[in-house]
Amino acid sequence: MTNYTNLLERDRDYVWHPYSATNSNQAIFPVQSAQGVRIKLADGRELIDGMSSWWSAIHGYNHPVMNQAISNQLGDMSHIMFGGLTHQPAVDLAELLVKITPPSLKKVFFVDSGSVAVEVAMKMAIQYWYAKDQPQKQKMLTISHGYHGDTFGAMSVSDPVNGMHSLFSDTLAQQFFADTPSCKFNQPCTDKDISSLQDQLENNHQHIAALILEPIVQGAGGMRFYSPDYLKQARKLCDQYNVLLILDEIATGFGRTGKLFACEHAAIEPDILCVGKALTGGYMTLAATLTTPAIAQTISEGEPGVFMHGPTFMANPLACSAGLASLNLLLNSPWQDRITQIQQLLSTGLEQCKDFPHVKEVRILGAIGVVELHQAVDMQTIQPQFVEAGVWVRPFNRLIYLMPPYIIDKDDLNFLINAVVSIISNIKD
Ligand SMILES: *Cc1c(COP(=O)(O)O)cnc(C)c1O
């Protein structure tokens, strides 16, 4: 049995956690193990997982099929460089990704994390226009309230306020921002909703290499859902103004919104697609950027004749074998039915929160449930309350949200939802 107190002390002494201060007195919980939808803390308590470890653990934890795939690959090799060498897990996974993503995407570039997939997507767009003799097209266009990652390029297209752009002003690339659409998921997109994006394209298209968007669901920038109609119109405008469309499906990909990819809600295809997070079922870090043969060929035939990127751990074989196992598990499961059932239970359960005066809005899409409050939550009090109630939920700012593993059963999901509703009902304004 791990010495709980000692581990916490050494954690405080040596370790820096995401978006945190090293002198923070916020509670932190040592995990012993995780199995299915249950996270077992070092003190023996079990929590039902409402977060899928940030969108990724869609099959739950410690899945025998995933474990076997990785252990088989471990016997062959855990890593080998990808310059000048290739291997079956990478080729199989690339082929499968090409098969299940929108049909025009046929080339796969593997990277180590979502943020890097976004960097690679932006570099592809810039190199494409450079090869087409349009080197002035170097800027990105995006909408407010987005989130695309924590590296500098990805930060530059994330929300300027949430991302504290002022802090990094001398270092961060200046991009073009349009207003986030106000049309909700089930609403049509009006001229007013699209006008800001249209104006930016009209005025600046000569300098814009690509429009980058999270399709339908804006994740860490505010958990907002917008109309597929907006995405359709954005696609049309990109074609009209000679701007590439990059879709960042790192959060939405692999079924989370009820479609395998969120762009399917709008029946459109991007020129460049980023996937990550659930790609390996939460087992290993891996992401990928996909593009069309035309873009790949233009880049390859232009100056400098190669694509200027190549991470050390590109297409790591363990990660690729985890990706393959995860995708096959997903595709051979009744995932649509599972997402529909999760959506229904989230809807009936979380709707109760609408009546609380401190709740601004409740929104559900696929296996995502969001309760937006009027005020930011006090993490120091609310996080231990969730743990006491036997659930793992990690709110941010005014948002308490659930995105459980797809394999969660009805009883566990209802337990999770009831715990969350009860804690929200007790929040004092
Ligand atoms: C999480 C996320 C990223 C960044 O991925 P990392 O693996 O954390 O670098 C990029 N885009 C979206 C939409 C995300 O949700």
Short mmCIF file of C-alpha atoms and ligand atoms in Angstrom, two decimals:
data_model
loop_
_atom_site.label_atom_id
_atom_site.label_comp_id
_atom_site.label_asym_id
_atom_site.label_seq_id
_atom_site.Cartn_x
_atom_site.Cartn_y
_atom_site.Cartn_z
CA MET A 1 0.00 0.00 0.00
CA THR A 2 1.39 3.37 -1.05
CA ASN A 3 2.15 5.81 1.72
CA TYR A 4 -0.52 8.40 0.90
CA THR A 5 0.83 11.28 2.97
CA ASN A 6 4.40 10.77 1.88
CA LEU A 7 3.41 10.66 -1.79
CA LEU A 8 1.44 13.89 -1.46
CA GLU A 9 4.36 15.59 0.25
CA ARG A 10 6.80 14.56 -2.46
CA ASP A 11 4.27 15.55 -5.12
CA ARG A 12 4.10 19.00 -3.54
CA ASP A 13 7.90 19.17 -3.36
CA TYR A 14 8.80 18.08 -6.87
CA VAL A 15 5.85 18.05 -9.30
CA TRP A 16 4.06 20.74 -11.29
CA HIS A 17 0.46 19.94 -12.33
CA PRO A 18 -1.47 21.31 -15.36
CA TYR A 19 -2.52 24.96 -15.12
CA SER A 20 -1.53 25.14 -11.47
CA ALA A 21 0.64 27.02 -9.03
CA THR A 22 3.38 25.13 -7.19
CA ASN A 23 2.29 26.69 -3.89
CA SER A 24 -1.36 25.79 -4.43
CA ASN A 25 -3.25 24.29 -1.52
CA GLN A 26 -5.86 22.74 -3.79
CA ALA A 27 -6.59 19.11 -3.02
CA ILE A 28 -4.86 16.49 -5.14
CA PHE A 29 -5.73 12.79 -5.07
CA PRO A 30 -3.25 9.92 -5.54
CA VAL A 31 -4.61 7.20 -7.84
CA GLN A 32 -3.75 3.57 -7.19
CA SER A 33 -5.28 2.06 -10.32
CA ALA A 34 -8.24 2.32 -12.64
CA GLN A 35 -10.53 -0.33 -14.04
CA GLY A 36 -13.53 0.09 -16.37
CA VAL A 37 -15.20 3.36 -15.35
CA ARG A 38 -13.77 3.25 -11.80
CA ILE A 39 -10.76 5.20 -10.57
CA LYS A 40 -9.33 3.68 -7.39
CA LEU A 41 -7.63 6.16 -5.09
CA ALA A 42 -4.65 5.19 -2.99
CA ASP A 43 -6.79 5.37 0.16
CA GLY A 44 -9.11 2.71 -1.26
CA ARG A 45 -12.01 4.96 -2.32
CA GLU A 46 -13.51 4.37 -5.78
CA LEU A 47 -14.73 7.13 -8.07
CA ILE A 48 -16.98 6.81 -11.13
CA ASP A 49 -15.17 8.59 -13.96
CA GLY A 50 -17.07 11.48 -15.54
CA MET A 51 -14.14 12.89 -17.55
CA SER A 52 -12.65 10.02 -19.61
CA SER A 53 -9.29 11.55 -18.66
CA TRP A 54 -10.03 14.64 -20.79
CA TRP A 55 -12.01 13.10 -23.68
CA SER A 56 -9.63 10.19 -24.20
CA ALA A 57 -10.46 7.01 -22.20
CA ILE A 58 -13.54 6.09 -24.25
CA HIS A 59 -13.34 2.34 -23.46
CA GLY A 60 -12.64 2.91 -19.76
CA TYR A 61 -9.40 1.89 -18.06
CA ASN A 62 -7.36 -1.30 -18.06
CA HIS A 63 -9.19 -2.83 -21.02
CA PRO A 64 -7.96 -6.40 -21.70
CA VAL A 65 -7.98 -5.99 -25.51
CA MET A 66 -5.98 -2.76 -25.32
CA ASN A 67 -3.55 -4.25 -22.81
CA GLN A 68 -2.99 -7.28 -25.03
CA ALA A 69 -2.35 -5.17 -28.15
CA ILE A 70 0.28 -3.09 -26.40
CA SER A 71 1.91 -6.05 -24.76
CA ASN A 72 2.12 -7.86 -28.13
CA GLN A 73 3.76 -4.82 -29.70
CA LEU A 74 6.15 -4.50 -26.76
CA GLY A 75 7.53 -7.92 -27.66
CA ASP A 76 8.43 -6.69 -31.17
CA MET A 77 9.65 -3.16 -30.41
CA SER A 78 8.42 -0.25 -28.34
CA HIS A 79 9.96 2.38 -30.59
CA ILE A 80 11.90 2.84 -33.77
CA MET A 81 12.70 6.07 -35.61
CA PHE A 82 10.34 6.93 -38.48
CA GLY A 83 12.85 8.61 -40.78
CA GLY A 84 13.66 6.08 -43.50
CA LEU A 85 11.92 3.24 -41.61
CA THR A 86 8.31 2.14 -41.32
CA HIS A 87 6.29 -0.51 -39.49
CA GLN A 88 2.99 -2.31 -39.58
CA PRO A 89 1.21 -0.54 -36.66
CA ALA A 90 1.75 2.87 -38.35
CA VAL A 91 0.69 1.70 -41.81
CA ASP A 92 -2.35 -0.19 -40.51
CA LEU A 93 -3.46 2.76 -38.40
CA ALA A 94 -2.97 5.28 -41.22
CA GLU A 95 -4.98 3.08 -43.59
CA LEU A 96 -7.79 2.73 -41.05
CA LEU A 97 -7.85 6.48 -40.35
CA VAL A 98 -8.10 7.20 -44.07
CA LYS A 99 -10.98 4.73 -44.30
CA ILE A 100 -13.08 6.22 -41.48
CA THR A 101 -12.40 9.97 -41.87
CA PRO A 102 -14.04 12.09 -44.62
CA PRO A 103 -13.22 10.56 -48.05
CA SER A 104 -11.04 13.37 -49.42
CA LEU A 105 -8.44 12.92 -46.65
CA LYS A 106 -5.84 10.39 -47.75
CA LYS A 107 -2.46 11.27 -46.20
CA VAL A 108 -1.65 10.87 -42.52
CA PHE A 109 1.10 12.65 -40.59
CA PHE A 110 1.56 11.18 -37.08
CA VAL A 111 2.65 13.37 -34.17
CA ASP A 112 2.94 13.05 -30.42
CA SER A 113 0.15 15.28 -29.10
CA GLY A 114 -2.90 17.29 -30.09
CA SER A 115 -1.12 20.63 -29.88
CA VAL A 116 1.56 19.39 -32.25
CA ALA A 117 -1.10 18.10 -34.67
CA VAL A 118 -2.43 21.67 -34.76
CA GLU A 119 1.05 23.10 -35.35
CA VAL A 120 1.52 20.62 -38.19
CA ALA A 121 -1.87 21.53 -39.72
CA MET A 122 -0.97 25.22 -39.74
CA LYS A 123 2.45 24.52 -41.25
CA MET A 124 0.82 22.41 -43.96
CA ALA A 125 -1.52 25.27 -44.85
CA ILE A 126 1.34 27.80 -45.01
CA GLN A 127 3.60 25.48 -47.03
CA TYR A 128 0.72 24.78 -49.42
CA TRP A 129 0.24 28.45 -50.28
CA TYR A 130 4.00 29.01 -50.42
CA ALA A 131 4.23 26.23 -53.02
CA LYS A 132 1.37 27.90 -54.91
CA ASP A 133 3.38 31.15 -55.12
CA GLN A 134 1.32 32.84 -52.45
CA PRO A 135 3.89 33.27 -49.66
CA GLN A 136 1.91 36.19 -48.21
CA LYS A 137 -0.79 33.76 -47.03
CA GLN A 138 0.74 33.03 -43.58
CA LYS A 139 -2.00 34.00 -41.14
CA MET A 140 -4.74 31.94 -39.57
CA LEU A 141 -8.37 32.90 -39.11
CA THR A 142 -10.42 31.46 -36.28
CA ILE A 143 -13.33 32.30 -33.97
CA SER A 144 -13.34 33.44 -30.35
CA HIS A 145 -13.81 30.92 -27.51
CA GLY A 146 -11.76 28.29 -29.33
CA TYR A 147 -9.10 26.04 -27.84
CA HIS A 148 -6.45 24.35 -29.97
CA GLY A 149 -3.65 23.55 -27.53
CA ASP A 150 -0.83 24.99 -25.45
CA THR A 151 2.12 25.33 -27.84
CA PHE A 152 2.70 28.79 -29.31
CA GLY A 153 1.10 28.22 -32.71
CA ALA A 154 -1.90 26.49 -31.16
CA MET A 155 -2.17 29.22 -28.51
CA SER A 156 -2.20 31.91 -31.18
CA VAL A 157 -5.51 30.55 -32.52
CA SER A 158 -7.03 29.84 -29.10
CA ASP A 159 -9.26 32.40 -27.37
CA PRO A 160 -7.20 35.56 -26.70
CA VAL A 161 -8.86 36.24 -23.33
CA ASN A 162 -8.94 32.69 -21.92
CA GLY A 163 -5.43 32.13 -23.29
CA MET A 164 -4.02 35.32 -21.73
CA HIS A 165 -2.60 36.47 -25.08
CA SER A 166 -1.62 39.78 -23.47
CA LEU A 167 0.93 37.94 -21.33
CA PHE A 168 2.71 36.54 -24.40
CA SER A 169 2.13 39.50 -26.69
CA ASP A 170 5.67 39.85 -28.06
CA THR A 171 6.07 36.16 -28.79
CA LEU A 172 2.67 35.08 -30.01
CA ALA A 173 1.74 35.29 -33.70
CA GLN A 174 -1.10 37.72 -34.38
CA GLN A 175 -3.99 35.96 -36.07
CA PHE A 176 -7.43 37.04 -37.29
CA PHE A 177 -10.42 36.43 -35.02
CA ALA A 178 -14.12 36.39 -35.89
CA ASP A 179 -16.93 36.30 -33.30
CA THR A 180 -18.02 32.88 -32.16
CA PRO A 181 -21.45 32.07 -33.66
CA SER A 182 -24.46 32.54 -31.40
CA CYS A 183 -26.61 30.04 -33.33
CA LYS A 184 -27.03 26.95 -31.16
CA PHE A 185 -26.75 23.36 -32.33
CA ASN A 186 -30.40 23.01 -33.37
CA GLN A 187 -30.78 26.52 -34.78
CA PRO A 188 -30.27 27.83 -38.30
CA CYS A 189 -27.30 30.12 -38.95
CA THR A 190 -28.45 33.65 -39.80
CA ASP A 191 -26.61 36.32 -41.80
CA LYS A 192 -25.83 37.98 -38.49
CA ASP A 193 -24.15 34.80 -37.18
CA ILE A 194 -21.85 34.45 -40.18
CA SER A 195 -21.19 38.15 -40.91
CA SER A 196 -18.12 38.47 -38.67
CA LEU A 197 -16.40 35.52 -40.36
CA GLN A 198 -17.43 36.79 -43.77
CA ASP A 199 -16.03 40.27 -43.04
CA GLN A 200 -12.68 38.86 -41.89
CA LEU A 201 -12.39 36.77 -45.05
CA GLU A 202 -13.43 39.60 -47.31
CA ASN A 203 -10.94 42.03 -45.77
CA ASN A 204 -7.98 39.75 -45.11
CA HIS A 205 -8.15 36.69 -47.35
CA GLN A 206 -4.95 37.70 -49.16
CA HIS A 207 -3.08 37.02 -45.91
CA ILE A 208 -5.05 34.03 -44.64
CA ALA A 209 -3.72 30.51 -45.21
CA ALA A 210 -6.49 28.71 -43.34
CA LEU A 211 -9.55 28.96 -41.19
CA ILE A 212 -9.17 26.70 -38.15
CA LEU A 213 -12.24 25.58 -36.21
CA GLU A 214 -13.36 23.00 -33.69
CA PRO A 215 -16.40 21.65 -35.55
CA ILE A 216 -19.76 21.93 -33.68
CA VAL A 217 -18.29 21.74 -30.15
CA GLN A 218 -15.88 24.32 -28.77
CA GLY A 219 -14.21 22.42 -25.93
CA ALA A 220 -11.85 23.92 -23.37
CA GLY A 221 -12.64 27.47 -24.61
CA GLY A 222 -16.15 27.32 -23.15
CA MET A 223 -17.91 24.03 -24.00
CA ARG A 224 -20.19 25.75 -26.53
CA PHE A 225 -22.18 23.91 -29.20
CA TYR A 226 -22.96 25.69 -32.47
CA SER A 227 -25.03 25.08 -35.57
CA PRO A 228 -23.94 22.67 -38.31
CA ASP A 229 -25.36 25.27 -40.66
CA TYR A 230 -22.58 27.68 -39.60
CA LEU A 231 -19.97 25.07 -40.44
CA LYS A 232 -21.54 24.54 -43.87
CA GLN A 233 -21.41 28.26 -44.59
CA ALA A 234 -17.84 28.50 -43.31
CA ARG A 235 -16.84 25.74 -45.76
CA LYS A 236 -18.45 27.66 -48.64
CA LEU A 237 -16.73 30.91 -47.66
CA CYS A 238 -13.34 29.18 -47.49
CA ASP A 239 -13.79 27.95 -51.07
CA GLN A 240 -14.96 31.34 -52.22
CA TYR A 241 -11.97 33.19 -50.70
CA ASN A 242 -9.24 30.61 -51.39
CA VAL A 243 -8.65 29.74 -47.79
CA LEU A 244 -8.06 26.19 -46.52
CA LEU A 245 -10.31 24.76 -43.81
CA ILE A 246 -8.59 23.03 -40.88
CA LEU A 247 -10.93 21.12 -38.57
CA ASP A 248 -9.62 20.33 -35.13
CA GLU A 249 -11.47 17.14 -34.09
CA ILE A 250 -9.04 16.36 -31.29
CA ALA A 251 -11.87 16.55 -28.74
CA THR A 252 -14.88 15.74 -30.93
CA GLY A 253 -13.43 12.86 -32.97
CA PHE A 254 -14.28 9.16 -32.57
CA GLY A 255 -17.95 9.36 -31.70
CA ARG A 256 -18.20 11.81 -28.80
CA THR A 257 -20.85 14.04 -30.44
CA GLY A 258 -22.93 11.14 -31.79
CA LYS A 259 -21.21 11.07 -35.19
CA LEU A 260 -17.83 9.45 -35.72
CA PHE A 261 -16.54 12.93 -36.61
CA ALA A 262 -18.41 16.12 -35.73
CA CYS A 263 -18.06 17.53 -39.27
CA GLU A 264 -20.51 14.79 -40.36
CA HIS A 265 -23.29 16.78 -38.64
CA ALA A 266 -22.76 19.39 -41.36
CA ALA A 267 -21.93 16.94 -44.16
CA ILE A 268 -18.77 18.86 -45.02
CA GLU A 269 -15.12 17.87 -45.36
CA PRO A 270 -12.06 19.80 -44.23
CA ASP A 271 -8.85 20.23 -46.23
CA ILE A 272 -6.86 19.31 -43.15
CA LEU A 273 -8.05 17.35 -40.11
CA CYS A 274 -6.49 16.99 -36.65
CA VAL A 275 -7.27 14.02 -34.41
CA GLY A 276 -5.85 13.05 -31.04
CA LYS A 277 -7.15 12.46 -27.51
CA ALA A 278 -9.46 9.38 -27.94
CA LEU A 279 -7.29 8.10 -30.82
CA THR A 280 -5.55 5.60 -28.51
CA GLY A 281 -8.48 5.18 -26.12
CA GLY A 282 -6.51 7.20 -23.59
CA TYR A 283 -3.62 4.71 -23.44
CA MET A 284 -0.73 6.62 -24.97
CA THR A 285 -0.11 10.07 -26.34
CA LEU A 286 -0.64 10.09 -30.12
CA ALA A 287 -2.24 12.47 -32.60
CA ALA A 288 -2.40 12.82 -36.35
CA THR A 289 -2.93 15.43 -39.04
CA LEU A 290 -4.63 14.26 -42.23
CA THR A 291 -4.87 16.01 -45.56
CA THR A 292 -5.84 15.55 -49.20
CA PRO A 293 -3.59 14.13 -51.95
CA ALA A 294 -3.75 17.52 -53.73
CA ILE A 295 -2.37 19.42 -50.73
CA ALA A 296 0.26 16.76 -49.99
CA GLN A 297 1.37 16.79 -53.62
CA THR A 298 1.52 20.57 -53.88
CA ILE A 299 3.69 20.75 -50.75
CA SER A 300 5.90 17.93 -52.00
CA GLU A 301 6.42 19.52 -55.42
CA GLY A 302 7.02 23.05 -54.11
CA GLU A 303 9.95 24.68 -52.32
CA PRO A 304 11.71 23.25 -50.25
CA GLY A 305 10.38 19.96 -51.63
CA VAL A 306 9.62 18.37 -48.30
CA PHE A 307 7.22 18.96 -45.44
CA MET A 308 9.16 20.73 -42.68
CA HIS A 309 8.32 18.62 -39.66
CA GLY A 310 9.49 15.34 -38.07
CA PRO A 311 9.18 14.60 -34.36
CA THR A 312 11.58 12.16 -32.66
CA PHE A 313 8.76 9.91 -31.47
CA MET A 314 6.74 10.18 -34.69
CA ALA A 315 4.40 7.19 -35.19
CA ASN A 316 5.59 5.46 -32.01
CA PRO A 317 4.74 1.76 -32.55
CA LEU A 318 3.27 1.21 -29.07
CA ALA A 319 1.01 4.23 -29.52
CA CYS A 320 0.02 3.17 -33.07
CA SER A 321 -0.85 -0.34 -31.89
CA ALA A 322 -2.94 1.19 -29.09
CA GLY A 323 -4.64 3.39 -31.71
CA LEU A 324 -5.44 0.43 -33.90
CA ALA A 325 -6.81 -1.64 -31.02
CA SER A 326 -8.88 1.31 -29.78
CA LEU A 327 -10.38 2.09 -33.19
CA ASN A 328 -11.23 -1.56 -33.83
CA LEU A 329 -12.86 -1.83 -30.41
CA LEU A 330 -14.88 1.29 -31.15
CA LEU A 331 -15.92 0.34 -34.67
CA ASN A 332 -16.93 -3.18 -33.58
CA SER A 333 -19.01 -1.86 -30.68
CA PRO A 334 -22.58 -0.52 -30.75
CA TRP A 335 -21.13 2.93 -30.09
CA GLN A 336 -24.01 4.89 -31.64
CA ASP A 337 -26.51 3.16 -29.33
CA ARG A 338 -24.25 3.79 -26.37
CA ILE A 339 -23.87 7.48 -27.16
CA THR A 340 -27.65 7.78 -27.69
CA GLN A 341 -28.29 6.19 -24.32
CA ILE A 342 -25.73 8.41 -22.59
CA GLN A 343 -27.29 11.46 -24.28
CA GLN A 344 -30.76 10.49 -23.07
CA LEU A 345 -29.67 9.91 -19.48
CA LEU A 346 -27.61 13.11 -19.40
CA SER A 347 -30.60 15.04 -20.77
CA THR A 348 -33.16 13.77 -18.25
CA GLY A 349 -30.68 13.95 -15.39
CA LEU A 350 -28.95 17.28 -15.91
CA GLU A 351 -32.11 19.11 -17.08
CA GLN A 352 -33.12 19.25 -13.39
CA CYS A 353 -30.36 21.81 -12.92
CA LYS A 354 -32.20 24.28 -15.16
CA ASP A 355 -34.44 25.17 -12.23
CA PHE A 356 -31.57 26.27 -9.98
CA PRO A 357 -31.19 30.07 -9.88
CA HIS A 358 -27.38 29.88 -10.09
CA VAL A 359 -27.49 27.79 -13.31
CA LYS A 360 -27.31 29.73 -16.58
CA GLU A 361 -27.74 26.93 -19.09
CA VAL A 362 -27.74 23.14 -19.45
CA ARG A 363 -26.62 21.72 -22.79
CA ILE A 364 -26.25 18.16 -23.98
CA LEU A 365 -24.84 16.79 -27.23
CA GLY A 366 -23.94 13.14 -27.71
CA ALA A 367 -21.96 11.96 -24.70
CA ILE A 368 -21.24 15.52 -23.51
CA GLY A 369 -23.27 17.15 -20.74
CA VAL A 370 -22.58 20.74 -19.67
CA VAL A 371 -24.00 22.75 -16.81
CA GLU A 372 -22.99 26.40 -17.10
CA LEU A 373 -23.32 28.47 -13.93
CA HIS A 374 -23.55 32.25 -13.57
CA GLN A 375 -20.43 32.32 -11.38
CA ALA A 376 -17.12 30.46 -11.47
CA VAL A 377 -17.05 27.44 -9.14
CA ASP A 378 -14.77 27.44 -6.12
CA MET A 379 -12.49 24.52 -6.99
CA GLN A 380 -11.14 24.28 -3.47
CA THR A 381 -14.56 23.40 -2.07
CA ILE A 382 -16.23 21.65 -5.00
CA GLN A 383 -13.48 19.21 -6.01
CA PRO A 384 -13.41 17.39 -2.62
CA GLN A 385 -17.23 17.32 -2.65
CA PHE A 386 -17.23 15.34 -5.89
CA VAL A 387 -14.67 12.92 -4.47
CA GLU A 388 -16.69 12.52 -1.25
CA ALA A 389 -19.71 11.70 -3.42
CA GLY A 390 -17.72 8.99 -5.24
CA VAL A 391 -17.35 10.64 -8.65
CA TRP A 392 -14.51 12.16 -10.64
CA VAL A 393 -15.56 15.47 -12.20
CA ARG A 394 -13.19 18.34 -12.91
CA PRO A 395 -15.00 21.64 -13.52
CA PHE A 396 -13.39 24.75 -14.89
CA ASN A 397 -14.48 28.30 -14.40
CA ARG A 398 -18.32 28.43 -14.71
CA LEU A 399 -18.57 24.99 -16.29
CA ILE A 400 -19.36 21.64 -14.72
CA TYR A 401 -19.37 19.05 -17.43
CA LEU A 402 -19.52 15.31 -17.97
CA MET A 403 -18.07 13.22 -20.79
CA PRO A 404 -18.00 9.67 -19.42
CA PRO A 405 -16.37 6.65 -21.07
CA TYR A 406 -18.72 5.18 -23.71
CA ILE A 407 -18.83 1.84 -21.86
CA ILE A 408 -20.49 3.32 -18.76
CA ASP A 409 -23.68 1.43 -17.83
CA LYS A 410 -27.00 2.95 -16.86
CA ASP A 411 -26.60 2.52 -13.10
CA ASP A 412 -23.10 4.02 -12.97
CA LEU A 413 -24.15 6.91 -15.20
CA ASN A 414 -27.20 7.65 -13.06
CA PHE A 415 -25.02 7.52 -9.94
CA LEU A 416 -22.65 10.01 -11.57
CA ILE A 417 -25.45 12.32 -12.72
CA ASN A 418 -27.26 12.24 -9.35
CA ALA A 419 -24.06 13.08 -7.50
CA VAL A 420 -23.41 16.01 -9.82
CA VAL A 421 -26.97 17.35 -9.65
CA SER A 422 -26.97 17.11 -5.86
CA ILE A 423 -23.67 19.00 -5.54
CA ILE A 424 -24.77 21.66 -8.02
CA SER A 425 -28.04 22.11 -6.11
CA ASN A 426 -26.02 22.94 -2.98
CA ILE A 427 -23.78 25.59 -4.56
CA LYS A 428 -24.34 28.95 -2.90
CA ASP A 429 -24.47 31.89 -5.24
C1 LIG B 1 -6.93 18.96 -26.02
C2 LIG B 1 -7.06 19.67 -27.31
C3 LIG B 1 -5.93 20.06 -28.05
C4 LIG B 1 -4.52 19.85 -27.55
O1 LIG B 1 -4.20 18.51 -27.41
P1 LIG B 1 -2.97 18.09 -26.45
O2 LIG B 1 -2.85 16.62 -26.67
O3 LIG B 1 -3.39 18.46 -25.06
O4 LIG B 1 -1.78 18.85 -26.90
C5 LIG B 1 -6.13 20.69 -29.27
N1 LIG B 1 -7.38 20.92 -29.74
C6 LIG B 1 -8.49 20.56 -29.06
C7 LIG B 1 -9.83 20.83 -29.65
C8 LIG B 1 -8.37 19.93 -27.81
O5 LIG B 1 -9.48 19.61 -27.13
#
